[in-house]
CSV table of C-alpha atoms and ligand atoms in Angstrom, one decimal:
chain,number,residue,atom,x,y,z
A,612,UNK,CA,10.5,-2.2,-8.1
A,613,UNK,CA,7.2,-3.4,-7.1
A,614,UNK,CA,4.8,-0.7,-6.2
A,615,UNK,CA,1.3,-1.1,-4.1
A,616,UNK,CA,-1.4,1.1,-3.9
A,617,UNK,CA,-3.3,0.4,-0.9
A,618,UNK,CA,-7.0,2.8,-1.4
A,619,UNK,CA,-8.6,3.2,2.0
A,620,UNK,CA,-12.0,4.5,0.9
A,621,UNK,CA,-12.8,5.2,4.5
A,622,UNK,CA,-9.9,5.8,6.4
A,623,UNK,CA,-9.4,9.1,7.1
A,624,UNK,CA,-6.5,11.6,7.2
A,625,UNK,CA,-6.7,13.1,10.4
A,626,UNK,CA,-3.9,12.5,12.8
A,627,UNK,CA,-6.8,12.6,15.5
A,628,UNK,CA,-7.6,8.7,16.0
A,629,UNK,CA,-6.9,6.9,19.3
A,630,UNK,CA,-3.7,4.0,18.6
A,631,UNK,CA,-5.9,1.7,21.3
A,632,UNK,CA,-8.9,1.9,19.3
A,633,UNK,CA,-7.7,2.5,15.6
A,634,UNK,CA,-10.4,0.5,13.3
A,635,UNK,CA,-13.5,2.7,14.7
A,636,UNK,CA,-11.4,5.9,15.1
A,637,UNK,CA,-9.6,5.9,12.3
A,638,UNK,CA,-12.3,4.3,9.2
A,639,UNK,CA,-10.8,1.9,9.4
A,640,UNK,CA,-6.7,3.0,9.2
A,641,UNK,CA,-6.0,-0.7,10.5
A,642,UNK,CA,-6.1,-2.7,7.4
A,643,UNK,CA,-4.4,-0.1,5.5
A,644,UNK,CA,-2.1,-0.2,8.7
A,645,UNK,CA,-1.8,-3.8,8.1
A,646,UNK,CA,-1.2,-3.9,4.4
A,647,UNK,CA,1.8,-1.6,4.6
A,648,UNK,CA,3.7,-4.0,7.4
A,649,UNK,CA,2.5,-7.2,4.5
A,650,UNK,CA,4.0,-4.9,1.5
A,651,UNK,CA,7.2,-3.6,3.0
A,652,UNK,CA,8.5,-5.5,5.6
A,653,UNK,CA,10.3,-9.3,5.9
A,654,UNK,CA,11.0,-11.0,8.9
A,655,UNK,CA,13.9,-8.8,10.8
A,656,UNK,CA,13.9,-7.0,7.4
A,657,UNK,CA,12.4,-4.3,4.7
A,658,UNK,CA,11.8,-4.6,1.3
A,659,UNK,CA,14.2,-2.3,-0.2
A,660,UNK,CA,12.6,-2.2,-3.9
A,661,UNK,CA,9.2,-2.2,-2.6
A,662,UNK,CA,7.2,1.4,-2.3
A,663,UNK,CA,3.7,1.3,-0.5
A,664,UNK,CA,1.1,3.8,-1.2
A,665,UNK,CA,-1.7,4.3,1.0
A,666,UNK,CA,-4.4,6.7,-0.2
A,667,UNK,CA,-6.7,8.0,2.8
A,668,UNK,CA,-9.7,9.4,1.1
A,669,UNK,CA,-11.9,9.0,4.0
A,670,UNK,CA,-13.1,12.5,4.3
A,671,UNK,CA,-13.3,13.7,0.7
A,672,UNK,CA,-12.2,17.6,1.6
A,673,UNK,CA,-9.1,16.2,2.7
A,674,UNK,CA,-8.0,13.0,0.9
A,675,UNK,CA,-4.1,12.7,1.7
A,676,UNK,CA,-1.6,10.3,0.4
A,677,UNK,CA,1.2,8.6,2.3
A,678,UNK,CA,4.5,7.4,0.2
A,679,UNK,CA,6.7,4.8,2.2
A,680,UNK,CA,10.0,4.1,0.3
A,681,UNK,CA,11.4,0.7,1.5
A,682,UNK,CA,14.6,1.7,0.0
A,683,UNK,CA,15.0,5.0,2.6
A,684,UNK,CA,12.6,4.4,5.2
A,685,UNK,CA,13.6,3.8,8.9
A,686,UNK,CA,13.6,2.7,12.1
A,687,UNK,CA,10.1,0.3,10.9
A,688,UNK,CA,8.9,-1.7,13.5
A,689,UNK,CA,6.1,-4.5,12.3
A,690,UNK,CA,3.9,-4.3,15.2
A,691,UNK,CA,0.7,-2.5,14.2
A,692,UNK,CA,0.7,0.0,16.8
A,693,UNK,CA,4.2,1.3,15.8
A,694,UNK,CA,3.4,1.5,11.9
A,695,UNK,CA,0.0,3.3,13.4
A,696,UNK,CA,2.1,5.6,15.4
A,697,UNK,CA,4.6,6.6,12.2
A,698,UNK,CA,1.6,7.2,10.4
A,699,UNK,CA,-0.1,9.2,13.0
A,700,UNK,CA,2.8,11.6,13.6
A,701,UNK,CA,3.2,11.8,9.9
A,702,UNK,CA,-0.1,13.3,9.1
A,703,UNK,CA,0.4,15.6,11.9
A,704,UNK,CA,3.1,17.0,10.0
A,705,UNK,CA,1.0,16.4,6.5
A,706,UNK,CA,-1.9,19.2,7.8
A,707,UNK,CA,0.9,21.8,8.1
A,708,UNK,CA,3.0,20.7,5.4
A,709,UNK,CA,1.5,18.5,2.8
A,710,UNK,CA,1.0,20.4,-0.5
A,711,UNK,CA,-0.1,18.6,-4.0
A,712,UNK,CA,3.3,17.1,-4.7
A,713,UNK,CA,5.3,14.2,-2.7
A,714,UNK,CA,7.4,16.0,0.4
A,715,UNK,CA,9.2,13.5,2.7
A,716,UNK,CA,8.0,14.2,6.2
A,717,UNK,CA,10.1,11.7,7.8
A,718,UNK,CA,12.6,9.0,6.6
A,719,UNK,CA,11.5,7.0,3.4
A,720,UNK,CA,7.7,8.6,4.2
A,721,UNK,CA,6.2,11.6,2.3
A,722,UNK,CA,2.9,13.1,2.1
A,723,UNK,CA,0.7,15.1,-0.5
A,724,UNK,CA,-2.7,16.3,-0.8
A,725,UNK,CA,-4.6,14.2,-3.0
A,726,UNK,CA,-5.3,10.6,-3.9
A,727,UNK,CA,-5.1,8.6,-6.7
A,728,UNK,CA,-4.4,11.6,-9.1
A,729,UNK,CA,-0.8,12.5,-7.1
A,730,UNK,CA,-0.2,8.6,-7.8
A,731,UNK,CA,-0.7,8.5,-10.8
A,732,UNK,CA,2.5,10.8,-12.6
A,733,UNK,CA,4.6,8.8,-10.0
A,734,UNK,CA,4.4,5.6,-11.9
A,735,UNK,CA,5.7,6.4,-15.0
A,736,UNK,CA,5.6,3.0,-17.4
A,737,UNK,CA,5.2,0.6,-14.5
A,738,UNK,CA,3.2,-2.4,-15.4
A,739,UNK,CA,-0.6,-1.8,-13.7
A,740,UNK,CA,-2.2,-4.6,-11.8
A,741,UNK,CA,-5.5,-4.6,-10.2
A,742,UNK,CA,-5.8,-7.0,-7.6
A,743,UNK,CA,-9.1,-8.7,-7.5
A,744,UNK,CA,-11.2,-11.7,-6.6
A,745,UNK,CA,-12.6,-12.2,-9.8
A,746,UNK,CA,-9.4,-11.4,-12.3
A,747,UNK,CA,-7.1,-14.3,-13.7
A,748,UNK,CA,-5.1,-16.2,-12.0
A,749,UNK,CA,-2.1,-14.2,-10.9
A,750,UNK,CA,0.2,-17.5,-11.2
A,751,UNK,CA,-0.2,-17.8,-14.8
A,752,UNK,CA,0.2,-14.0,-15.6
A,753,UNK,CA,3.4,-13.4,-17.5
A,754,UNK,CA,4.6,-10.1,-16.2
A,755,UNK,CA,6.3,-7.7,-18.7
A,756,UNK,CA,9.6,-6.7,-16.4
A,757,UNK,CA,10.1,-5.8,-12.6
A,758,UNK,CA,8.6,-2.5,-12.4
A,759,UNK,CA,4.9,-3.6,-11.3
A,760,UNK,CA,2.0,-1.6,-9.8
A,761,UNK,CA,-0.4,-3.6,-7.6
A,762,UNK,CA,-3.6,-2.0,-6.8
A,763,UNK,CA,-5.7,-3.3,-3.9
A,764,UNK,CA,-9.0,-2.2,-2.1
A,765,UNK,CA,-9.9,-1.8,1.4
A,766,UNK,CA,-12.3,-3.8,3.1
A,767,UNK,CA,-14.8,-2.3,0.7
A,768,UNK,CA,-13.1,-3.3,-2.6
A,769,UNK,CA,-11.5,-0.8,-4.8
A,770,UNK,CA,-14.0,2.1,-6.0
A,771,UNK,CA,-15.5,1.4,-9.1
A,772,UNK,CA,-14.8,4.9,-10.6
A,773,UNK,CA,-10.9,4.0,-9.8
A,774,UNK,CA,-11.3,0.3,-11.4
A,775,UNK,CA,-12.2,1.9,-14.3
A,776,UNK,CA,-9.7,4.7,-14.6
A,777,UNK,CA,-7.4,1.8,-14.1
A,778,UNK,CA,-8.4,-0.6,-16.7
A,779,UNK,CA,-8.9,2.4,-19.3
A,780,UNK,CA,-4.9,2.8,-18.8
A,781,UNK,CA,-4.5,-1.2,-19.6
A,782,UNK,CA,-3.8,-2.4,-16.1
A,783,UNK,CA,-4.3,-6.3,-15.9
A,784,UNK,CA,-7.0,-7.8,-13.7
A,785,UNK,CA,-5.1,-10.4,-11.2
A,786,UNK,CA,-6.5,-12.5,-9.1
A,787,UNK,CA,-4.3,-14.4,-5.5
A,788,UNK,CA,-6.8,-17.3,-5.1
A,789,UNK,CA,-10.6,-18.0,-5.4
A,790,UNK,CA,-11.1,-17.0,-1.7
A,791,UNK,CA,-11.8,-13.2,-0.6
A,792,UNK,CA,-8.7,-12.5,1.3
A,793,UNK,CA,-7.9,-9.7,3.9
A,794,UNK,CA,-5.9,-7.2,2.0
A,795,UNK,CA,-2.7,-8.1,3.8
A,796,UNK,CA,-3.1,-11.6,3.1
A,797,UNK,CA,-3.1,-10.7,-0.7
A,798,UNK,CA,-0.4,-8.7,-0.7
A,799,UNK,CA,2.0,-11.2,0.9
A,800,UNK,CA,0.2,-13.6,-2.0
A,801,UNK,CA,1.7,-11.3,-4.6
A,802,UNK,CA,5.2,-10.8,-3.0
A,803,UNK,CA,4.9,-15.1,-2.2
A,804,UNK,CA,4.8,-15.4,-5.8
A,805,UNK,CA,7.2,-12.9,-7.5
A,806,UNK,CA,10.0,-14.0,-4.9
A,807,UNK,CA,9.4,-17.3,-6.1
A,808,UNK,CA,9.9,-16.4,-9.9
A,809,UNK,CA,12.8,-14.7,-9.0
A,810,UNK,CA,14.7,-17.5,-6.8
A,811,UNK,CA,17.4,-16.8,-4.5
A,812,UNK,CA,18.9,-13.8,-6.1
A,813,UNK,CA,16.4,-11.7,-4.2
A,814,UNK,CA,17.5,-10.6,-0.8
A,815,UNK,CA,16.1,-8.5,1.7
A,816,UNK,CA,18.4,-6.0,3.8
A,817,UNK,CA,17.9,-5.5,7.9
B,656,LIG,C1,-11.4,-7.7,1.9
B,656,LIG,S1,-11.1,-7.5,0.2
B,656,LIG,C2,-12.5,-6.6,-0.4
B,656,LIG,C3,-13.7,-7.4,-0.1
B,656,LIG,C4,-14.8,-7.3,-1.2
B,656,LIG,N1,-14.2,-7.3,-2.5
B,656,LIG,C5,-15.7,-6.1,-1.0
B,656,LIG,O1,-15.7,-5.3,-1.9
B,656,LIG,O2,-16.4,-6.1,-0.1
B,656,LIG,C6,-9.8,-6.3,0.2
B,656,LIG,C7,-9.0,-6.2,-1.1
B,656,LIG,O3,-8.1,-7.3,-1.1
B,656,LIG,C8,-7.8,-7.7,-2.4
B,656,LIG,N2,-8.2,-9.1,-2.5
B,656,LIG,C9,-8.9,-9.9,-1.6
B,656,LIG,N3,-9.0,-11.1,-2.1
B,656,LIG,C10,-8.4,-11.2,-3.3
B,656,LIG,C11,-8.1,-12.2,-4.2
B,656,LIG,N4,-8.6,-13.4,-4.0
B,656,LIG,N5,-7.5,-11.9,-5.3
B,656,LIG,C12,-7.0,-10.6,-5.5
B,656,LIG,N6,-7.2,-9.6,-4.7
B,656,LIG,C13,-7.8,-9.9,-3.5
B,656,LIG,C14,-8.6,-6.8,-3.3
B,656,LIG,O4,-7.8,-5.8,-3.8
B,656,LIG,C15,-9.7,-6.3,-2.4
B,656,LIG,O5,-10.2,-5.0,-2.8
């Protein structure tokens, strides 16, 4: 399983932001938007053993998690404006329905209230990795099995309070390349290089 945490320090939870003008409607919903197409899908394909977090913390009275499950989520179409338009009608149903625990809202996708605290229990003994410019070299990382947590910022970086939190509980500082890359970008970095280690025994389903 690989697992990514996508923490959109901005972006905010309400339903209420316009799919032709999402970056300044939305703080900036569009990279988180982005990162989730990078983290889940393949060409014509989904990751089934991949699960995409995105934590919407924008507006602090109500931060609100989305869960999408590659391995039940359907009907996902990689165009930005559809993945905007899943998530839009999602929280719609999150304001009503959302409570502090995971409820699937629509296929593969759930919602709860709260951010990186209702992540947190989900993860149980997966292997933490913080993704950042500065860590070590992600190639040379030996990775202790296949059940791997990625955690990457928004264009502001990952909160400092949560990069602590995270390295108190041992995660690993990694690192995609010396350049700062979009978030996507180092997503599909991570995914470029654990496909790799793991050959052609890894196959995505349609
Ligand atoms: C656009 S970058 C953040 C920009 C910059 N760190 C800041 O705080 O303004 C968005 C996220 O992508 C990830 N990222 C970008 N470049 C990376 C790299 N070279 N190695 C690892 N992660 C990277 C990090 O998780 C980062 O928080």
């Amino acid at each position: 399983m690989r697992r990514f945490v996508i923490v959109g320090s901005a972006a905010s939870s309400s339903p209420n932001f316009l799919l032709q003008d999402i970056p300044s409607t939305s703080g900036r919903l569009d990279v988180l938007v982005r990162a989730l197409r990078a983290a889940l899908l393949v060409s014509h394909g989904v990751r089934r053993d991949a699960r995409v977090y995105l934590v919407l913390q924008g507006d602090p009275d109500a931060v609100v998690t989305l869960r999408v499950d590659g391995a039940a989520a359907k009907y996902l179409r990689p165009d930005e404006r559809s993945l905007a338009t899943l998530i839009k009608k999602t929280l719609a149903l999150a304001a009503s329905q959302a409570t502090s625990s995971f409820a699937v809202l629509k296929p593969g996708v759930a919602a709860a209230r709260g951010g990186i605290e209702v992540v947190l229990p989900e993860l149980g003994g997966s292997a933490l990795c913080l993704l950042e410019e500065t860590g070590a070299d992600l190639r040379g990382h030996a990775f202790v099995g296949d059940d791997l947590t990625f955690f990457a910022g928004d264009h502001t970086g990952l909160p400092a309070p949560l990069r602590a939190l995270l390295i108190a509980r041992g995660a690993s500082v990694l690192s995609v390349g010396p350049q700062s890359l979009h978030t996507e970008d180092a997503l599909a970095v991570v995914h470029n290089e654990l496909d790799r280690r793991a050959g052609d025994a890894r196959r995505c389903d349609a």
